[in-house]
Tab-separated table of C-alpha atoms in Angstrom:
chain	number	residue	atom	x	y	z
A	1	MET	CA	7.386	-6.990	-38.920
A	2	LYS	CA	4.967	-8.170	-35.808
A	3	TYR	CA	4.164	-5.404	-33.480
A	4	TYR	CA	2.856	-5.897	-29.688
A	5	LEU	CA	0.749	-3.472	-27.300
A	6	GLY	CA	1.537	-3.299	-23.533
A	7	VAL	CA	-0.997	-1.592	-21.191
A	8	ASP	CA	0.060	-0.629	-17.481
A	9	ALA	CA	-3.182	1.043	-15.741
A	10	GLY	CA	-3.172	1.825	-12.267
A	11	GLY	CA	-4.808	4.417	-9.763
A	12	SER	CA	-2.842	7.110	-10.693
A	13	LYS	CA	-1.488	6.890	-14.517
A	14	THR	CA	-1.951	4.481	-17.606
A	15	TYR	CA	0.616	3.745	-19.871
A	16	ALA	CA	0.398	2.076	-23.410
A	17	MET	CA	3.296	1.148	-25.226
A	18	ILE	CA	4.026	-0.418	-28.684
A	19	ALA	CA	7.004	-1.939	-29.829
A	20	SER	CA	8.155	-4.105	-32.333
A	21	GLU	CA	9.317	-8.269	-32.550
A	22	GLN	CA	12.670	-6.809	-32.135
A	23	GLY	CA	11.845	-4.756	-28.948
A	24	GLN	CA	11.823	-1.258	-30.507
A	25	VAL	CA	9.592	1.002	-28.974
A	26	ILE	CA	7.492	2.363	-31.105
A	27	ALA	CA	4.952	4.774	-29.701
A	28	VAL	CA	3.705	5.627	-26.176
A	29	GLY	CA	0.067	6.963	-24.840
A	30	ARG	CA	-1.044	7.999	-21.576
A	31	GLY	CA	-4.081	8.389	-19.350
A	32	GLY	CA	-4.771	8.884	-15.665
A	33	ASN	CA	-6.844	6.396	-13.518
A	34	GLY	CA	-7.006	2.941	-15.073
A	35	ASN	CA	-8.113	1.231	-12.074
A	36	HIS	CA	-12.071	0.239	-12.547
A	37	GLN	CA	-12.554	0.011	-8.643
A	38	LYS	CA	-11.817	3.495	-8.117
A	39	ASN	CA	-13.887	4.892	-11.320
A	40	CYS	CA	-15.061	2.533	-13.692
A	41	GLU	CA	-16.124	5.412	-16.581
A	42	GLN	CA	-12.931	7.311	-15.620
A	43	ALA	CA	-10.708	3.994	-16.176
A	44	GLU	CA	-12.460	3.477	-19.360
A	45	GLU	CA	-11.604	6.868	-20.571
A	46	SER	CA	-7.843	6.471	-19.323
A	47	LEU	CA	-7.493	3.274	-21.376
A	48	GLN	CA	-9.248	4.678	-24.706
A	49	GLN	CA	-6.924	7.668	-24.488
A	50	ALA	CA	-3.881	5.866	-23.799
A	51	VAL	CA	-4.546	3.104	-26.353
A	52	SER	CA	-5.598	5.807	-29.097
A	53	GLU	CA	-2.364	8.127	-28.236
A	54	ALA	CA	-0.224	5.003	-28.780
A	55	VAL	CA	-1.791	3.599	-32.027
A	56	MET	CA	-1.812	7.126	-33.552
A	57	ALA	CA	1.737	8.240	-32.903
A	58	SER	CA	2.760	4.511	-34.083
A	59	GLY	CA	1.455	5.095	-37.475
A	60	LEU	CA	-0.032	1.375	-37.233
A	61	THR	CA	-3.632	0.553	-37.521
A	62	LYS	CA	-5.275	-1.642	-34.440
A	63	ASP	CA	-5.505	-4.713	-37.027
A	64	GLN	CA	-1.601	-4.492	-37.462
A	65	LEU	CA	-0.963	-5.280	-33.644
A	66	GLU	CA	-0.330	-8.873	-33.190
A	67	TYR	CA	-1.349	-9.106	-29.257
A	68	SER	CA	-2.117	-6.686	-26.769
A	69	TRP	CA	-1.828	-7.530	-22.995
A	70	PHE	CA	-3.237	-5.233	-20.230
A	71	GLY	CA	-1.876	-5.517	-16.882
A	72	MET	CA	-4.516	-3.654	-14.941
A	73	ALA	CA	-5.014	-2.709	-10.870
A	74	GLY	CA	-7.916	-3.939	-9.419
A	75	ALA	CA	-8.111	-7.051	-11.869
A	76	ASP	CA	-7.951	-9.749	-8.860
A	77	ARG	CA	-11.072	-11.613	-9.276
A	78	GLU	CA	-13.883	-13.092	-11.728
A	79	ALA	CA	-16.122	-10.355	-10.718
A	80	ASP	CA	-13.413	-7.733	-11.794
A	81	PHE	CA	-13.225	-9.545	-15.300
A	82	ARG	CA	-16.507	-9.494	-16.034
A	83	ILE	CA	-16.480	-5.913	-15.847
A	84	LEU	CA	-12.997	-5.332	-17.632
A	85	ARG	CA	-13.808	-7.655	-20.396
A	86	PRO	CA	-16.488	-5.409	-22.166
A	87	ILE	CA	-14.328	-2.384	-21.555
A	88	ILE	CA	-11.506	-3.993	-23.328
A	89	SER	CA	-13.519	-5.212	-26.334
A	90	ARG	CA	-14.723	-1.736	-26.964
A	91	LEU	CA	-10.938	-1.013	-27.699
A	92	SER	CA	-11.538	-2.950	-30.806
A	93	LEU	CA	-8.303	-4.940	-30.624
A	94	PRO	CA	-7.857	-8.241	-32.294
A	95	ARG	CA	-6.249	-10.342	-29.988
A	96	THR	CA	-6.312	-9.409	-26.169
A	97	GLU	CA	-5.497	-10.624	-22.734
A	98	ILE	CA	-6.122	-8.983	-19.003
A	99	SER	CA	-4.394	-9.583	-15.898
A	100	CYS	CA	-3.602	-8.163	-12.709
A	101	ASP	CA	-1.095	-5.608	-12.735
A	102	THR	CA	1.351	-7.780	-10.640
A	103	TRP	CA	2.255	-10.022	-13.271
A	104	ASN	CA	3.346	-7.563	-15.593
A	105	ALA	CA	5.470	-5.945	-12.961
A	106	LEU	CA	6.853	-9.482	-12.547
A	107	ARG	CA	7.755	-9.877	-16.063
A	108	SER	CA	9.263	-6.196	-16.144
A	109	GLY	CA	11.480	-7.266	-13.435
A	110	THR	CA	13.141	-10.411	-13.986
A	111	GLY	CA	14.789	-12.271	-17.107
A	112	GLU	CA	12.583	-15.287	-16.388
A	113	ASN	CA	9.157	-15.988	-16.717
A	114	TYR	CA	8.735	-17.168	-13.302
A	115	GLY	CA	9.291	-15.637	-9.630
A	116	VAL	CA	7.624	-13.437	-6.885
A	117	VAL	CA	6.609	-9.911	-7.157
A	118	LEU	CA	5.902	-7.542	-4.004
A	119	ILE	CA	4.223	-4.462	-4.755
A	120	CYS	CA	3.938	-1.529	-2.217
A	121	GLY	CA	2.798	1.513	-3.345
A	122	SER	CA	-0.584	3.057	-2.336
A	123	GLY	CA	-1.761	-0.423	-1.215
A	124	VAL	CA	0.038	-3.712	-1.202
A	125	ASN	CA	0.012	-6.714	-3.028
A	126	CYS	CA	1.985	-10.435	-3.913
A	127	ALA	CA	1.510	-12.715	-6.614
A	128	GLY	CA	4.127	-15.727	-7.554
A	129	LYS	CA	4.646	-18.169	-10.421
A	130	ASN	CA	6.502	-21.098	-10.503
A	131	PRO	CA	8.899	-22.828	-13.138
A	132	MET	CA	5.735	-25.103	-14.133
A	133	GLY	CA	3.652	-22.288	-14.416
A	134	VAL	CA	1.498	-22.250	-11.593
A	135	MET	CA	0.470	-18.860	-10.058
A	136	HIS	CA	-0.665	-17.703	-6.816
A	137	GLN	CA	-1.960	-14.372	-5.300
A	138	CYS	CA	-1.315	-13.297	-1.598
A	139	GLY	CA	-3.052	-10.050	-0.379
A	140	GLY	CA	-3.959	-7.116	-2.320
A	141	PHE	CA	-7.494	-6.863	-0.839
A	142	GLY	CA	-6.732	-4.201	1.898
A	143	TYR	CA	-6.314	-4.119	5.659
A	144	ARG	CA	-9.428	-5.715	6.498
A	145	PHE	CA	-8.618	-8.927	4.367
A	146	GLY	CA	-5.134	-9.422	6.159
A	147	ASP	CA	-2.971	-6.794	4.273
A	148	PHE	CA	-0.636	-4.341	6.021
A	149	GLY	CA	0.818	-1.219	4.667
A	150	GLY	CA	1.477	0.662	1.217
A	151	GLY	CA	0.778	4.539	1.467
A	152	TYR	CA	-2.984	4.383	2.496
A	153	ASP	CA	-2.111	2.047	5.763
A	154	LEU	CA	1.113	3.490	6.381
A	155	SER	CA	-0.095	7.217	6.551
A	156	MET	CA	-2.655	5.799	8.994
A	157	GLU	CA	-0.246	4.591	11.285
A	158	VAL	CA	1.779	7.932	11.184
A	159	PHE	CA	-1.189	9.868	12.183
A	160	ARG	CA	-2.196	6.904	14.786
A	161	SER	CA	1.483	7.269	16.071
A	162	VAL	CA	1.148	10.559	16.598
A	163	MET	CA	-1.799	10.676	18.545
A	164	ARG	CA	-0.575	7.542	20.954
A	165	ALA	CA	2.526	9.756	21.626
A	166	HIS	CA	0.246	12.621	22.540
A	167	ASP	CA	-1.911	10.685	24.958
A	168	GLY	CA	1.634	9.214	26.450
A	169	ARG	CA	0.498	5.289	25.171
A	170	ALA	CA	3.738	5.520	22.928
A	171	GLY	CA	7.300	7.249	23.045
A	172	LYS	CA	7.660	10.577	21.553
A	173	THR	CA	8.444	11.011	17.716
A	174	VAL	CA	9.235	13.860	15.300
A	175	LEU	CA	6.668	12.721	13.278
A	176	ALA	CA	4.228	14.825	15.317
A	177	GLU	CA	5.699	18.279	14.435
A	178	ARG	CA	6.260	16.859	10.830
A	179	LEU	CA	2.714	15.792	10.553
A	180	THR	CA	0.864	18.565	11.899
A	181	ARG	CA	3.313	21.103	9.505
A	182	ARG	CA	2.180	18.529	6.681
A	183	LEU	CA	-1.319	19.137	7.484
A	184	GLY	CA	-1.500	22.867	8.298
A	185	TYR	CA	-1.617	22.788	11.826
A	186	SER	CA	0.127	24.682	14.788
A	187	SER	CA	0.116	21.451	16.997
A	188	VAL	CA	-1.100	17.957	17.616
A	189	THR	CA	-4.263	19.322	19.916
A	190	GLU	CA	-5.259	21.437	17.181
A	191	LEU	CA	-5.006	18.778	14.676
A	192	ARG	CA	-6.760	15.943	16.832
A	193	GLU	CA	-9.442	18.579	17.395
A	194	GLU	CA	-9.993	19.435	13.965
A	195	TYR	CA	-10.142	15.651	12.769
A	196	LEU	CA	-12.533	14.529	15.602
A	197	ASP	CA	-14.708	17.378	14.604
A	198	HIS	CA	-14.455	16.622	10.529
A	199	TYR	CA	-13.842	13.588	8.904
A	200	ARG	CA	-10.949	14.041	6.660
A	201	GLU	CA	-8.909	11.695	4.455
A	202	LEU	CA	-5.292	11.428	5.146
A	203	PRO	CA	-3.175	11.837	1.959
A	204	ALA	CA	-1.205	8.958	0.918
A	205	ASP	CA	1.764	10.617	0.406
A	206	ILE	CA	2.056	11.285	4.408
A	207	ALA	CA	3.690	7.893	4.405
A	208	GLU	CA	7.216	9.566	3.074
A	209	LEU	CA	7.400	11.201	6.118
A	210	LEU	CA	8.352	7.756	7.968
A	211	PHE	CA	11.309	7.530	5.380
A	212	GLN	CA	12.649	10.817	6.481
A	213	ALA	CA	12.133	10.494	10.114
A	214	ALA	CA	13.552	7.005	10.097
A	215	GLU	CA	16.737	8.338	8.116
A	216	ASP	CA	17.141	10.864	11.355
A	217	GLY	CA	17.131	8.054	13.333
A	218	ASP	CA	13.323	8.135	15.051
A	219	GLU	CA	12.493	4.846	16.760
A	220	VAL	CA	9.090	5.217	15.636
A	221	ALA	CA	9.211	5.608	12.290
A	222	THR	CA	11.959	2.749	12.086
A	223	GLU	CA	9.904	0.547	13.773
A	224	LEU	CA	6.935	1.074	11.131
A	225	LEU	CA	8.925	0.556	8.125
A	226	ILE	CA	10.530	-2.580	9.768
A	227	ARG	CA	7.209	-3.838	10.361
A	228	GLN	CA	6.194	-3.192	6.655
A	229	GLY	CA	9.095	-5.060	5.618
A	230	GLU	CA	8.348	-7.979	7.620
A	231	GLU	CA	4.479	-7.982	6.517
A	232	LEU	CA	5.429	-8.066	3.035
A	233	GLY	CA	8.160	-10.727	3.733
A	234	LEU	CA	5.273	-12.727	5.074
A	235	ALA	CA	3.487	-12.576	2.075
A	236	ALA	CA	6.382	-13.662	-0.104
A	237	ALA	CA	7.254	-16.705	2.102
A	238	ALA	CA	3.402	-17.551	2.415
A	239	THR	CA	3.678	-17.380	-1.866
A	240	ILE	CA	6.772	-19.715	-1.994
A	241	ARG	CA	5.412	-21.920	0.182
A	242	GLN	CA	2.047	-22.250	-1.622
A	243	LEU	CA	4.014	-22.889	-4.789
A	244	ALA	CA	6.730	-25.002	-3.602
A	245	MET	CA	9.529	-22.904	-4.737
A	246	GLU	CA	11.683	-23.350	-1.551
A	247	LYS	CA	14.732	-24.735	-3.232
A	248	ASP	CA	14.325	-22.986	-6.618
A	249	THR	CA	16.287	-19.992	-7.772
A	250	PHE	CA	14.212	-17.239	-8.664
A	251	ASP	CA	13.900	-13.083	-8.450
A	252	VAL	CA	11.776	-11.679	-6.052
A	253	VAL	CA	10.878	-8.338	-7.887
A	254	LEU	CA	9.976	-5.151	-5.479
A	255	ALA	CA	7.889	-2.857	-7.268
A	256	GLY	CA	5.788	0.036	-6.100
A	257	SER	CA	6.860	3.669	-5.364
A	258	LEU	CA	7.394	3.178	-1.438
A	259	LEU	CA	10.183	0.072	-2.424
A	260	THR	CA	11.492	1.570	-5.593
A	261	LYS	CA	11.904	5.237	-4.871
A	262	GLY	CA	10.991	5.493	-1.013
A	263	ASP	CA	13.117	3.044	1.011
A	264	ARG	CA	16.657	4.576	-0.010
A	265	SER	CA	17.859	3.635	3.367
A	266	GLY	CA	16.945	-0.274	2.754
A	267	ILE	CA	15.185	-0.766	6.211
A	268	ILE	CA	11.976	-2.417	4.406
A	269	LYS	CA	14.297	-4.343	1.564
A	270	ARG	CA	16.039	-5.973	4.676
A	271	ALA	CA	13.344	-6.835	6.584
A	272	ILE	CA	11.771	-8.790	3.491
A	273	GLU	CA	14.861	-10.198	2.448
A	274	GLN	CA	15.575	-11.855	6.044
A	275	ARG	CA	11.920	-13.581	5.628
A	276	VAL	CA	12.567	-14.495	1.982
A	277	LYS	CA	16.081	-16.082	2.598
A	278	GLN	CA	14.438	-18.164	5.502
A	279	SER	CA	11.804	-19.648	3.227
A	280	ALA	CA	13.856	-19.945	0.103
A	281	PRO	CA	17.664	-19.098	0.275
A	282	ASN	CA	18.148	-19.133	-3.643
A	283	GLY	CA	15.568	-16.275	-3.923
A	284	THR	CA	17.161	-12.935	-4.916
A	285	LEU	CA	15.675	-9.439	-4.384
A	286	LYS	CA	15.549	-7.287	-7.436
A	287	ILE	CA	14.413	-3.527	-7.600
A	288	LEU	CA	12.163	-3.020	-10.253
A	289	ASN	CA	13.915	-0.449	-12.608
A	290	ARG	CA	11.836	-0.467	-15.562
A	291	GLU	CA	8.102	0.742	-15.823
A	292	PRO	CA	5.793	-1.990	-15.514
A	293	VAL	CA	4.246	-1.568	-18.915
A	294	VAL	CA	7.345	-3.305	-20.254
A	295	GLY	CA	6.365	-6.118	-18.568
A	296	SER	CA	2.913	-6.247	-20.632
A	297	VAL	CA	4.369	-5.845	-24.227
A	298	VAL	CA	6.616	-9.001	-22.864
A	299	LEU	CA	3.655	-11.075	-21.924
A	300	ALA	CA	1.881	-9.955	-25.207
A	301	MET	CA	4.864	-11.414	-27.096
A	302	GLU	CA	5.133	-14.353	-25.213
A	303	SER	CA	1.242	-15.017	-25.676
A	304	SER	CA	2.056	-15.066	-29.149
A	305	GLY	CA	4.387	-17.677	-29.095
A	306	MET	CA	7.757	-15.307	-29.245
A	307	ASP	CA	10.982	-16.503	-26.828
A	308	VAL	CA	11.604	-13.078	-25.356
A	309	ASN	CA	15.044	-12.884	-25.055
A	310	HIS	CA	17.415	-10.563	-22.314
A	311	GLU	CA	18.700	-8.602	-25.416
A	312	ILE	CA	14.955	-7.828	-26.312
A	313	LEU	CA	13.849	-7.177	-23.170
A	314	ASP	CA	17.013	-4.548	-22.489
A	315	ARG	CA	15.727	-2.753	-25.740
A	316	LEU	CA	12.287	-2.267	-24.057
A	317	SER	CA	12.876	0.791	-22.144
A	318	LEU	CA	10.077	3.182	-22.070
A	319	GLU	CA	12.622	5.698	-20.421
A	320	GLN	CA	13.157	6.028	-24.164
A	321	VAL	CA	10.220	7.741	-25.057
A	322	ILE	CA	8.991	9.601	-21.784
A	323	LYS	CA	10.701	12.728	-21.267
């Protein structure tokens, strides 16, 4: 029996999962922040913890792992890989591969080994792989480099919208009362003065207020969510064109908490779909319903020469072992 290790390392949590070649989940390990761009030492500790927990719980030795795949937030450029390779090598695993976490999210969300993935969590990213195996990443480097959205940007947009409404430069919004209450102030004026006098980071989860306000019919919140969807759709369309996938049939996997959990009313999804269908009529949106670490295990299997069918993919459920 062959065994495979998959790791999904994000900014808030790291999962490691070991599975057999038949798709049976053997063990799982957990860690905290795994993004080296946030804190390199912390990321290495999280990886060591998650992998060690999984190996110990599995009853295997590291040498028994056929292949290990690490899908990592922040693994975007060669400069990142120069930092990450020594970190992974210190885990003393026999055969490893590192990729951006977009790729394991994509592979977790589709039964094919190609397609497009859109991530909208604390930040945004987009990547795609065509049937010939050509890959392309669009964005993922923040607002200055052309991105828009994700929890951090949308939290700022909530704040800006409240200030603009307070100044009379934009329409009234229920976000004003909800934001001041969320941050612990009695009025927008008090909030404004405090933030002018003292620099404060805005919590990314303020973006949740947008979904609640939009569901209540707030136009400002609805317009921001539509813009988020259009921007993600533009990234998908650019990736589709770059990979010449306009006539292909493929999945567009929607990943990240704002898409998988936040967008209950489907405002963002509808805006994405409109852009995607204009570029590729046969592209189908799919909400990611597996943990991305599943995709890391699949990529490890495929890297060793396995043909991963739908039956194996369906067995690889992290929810089996995470309570």
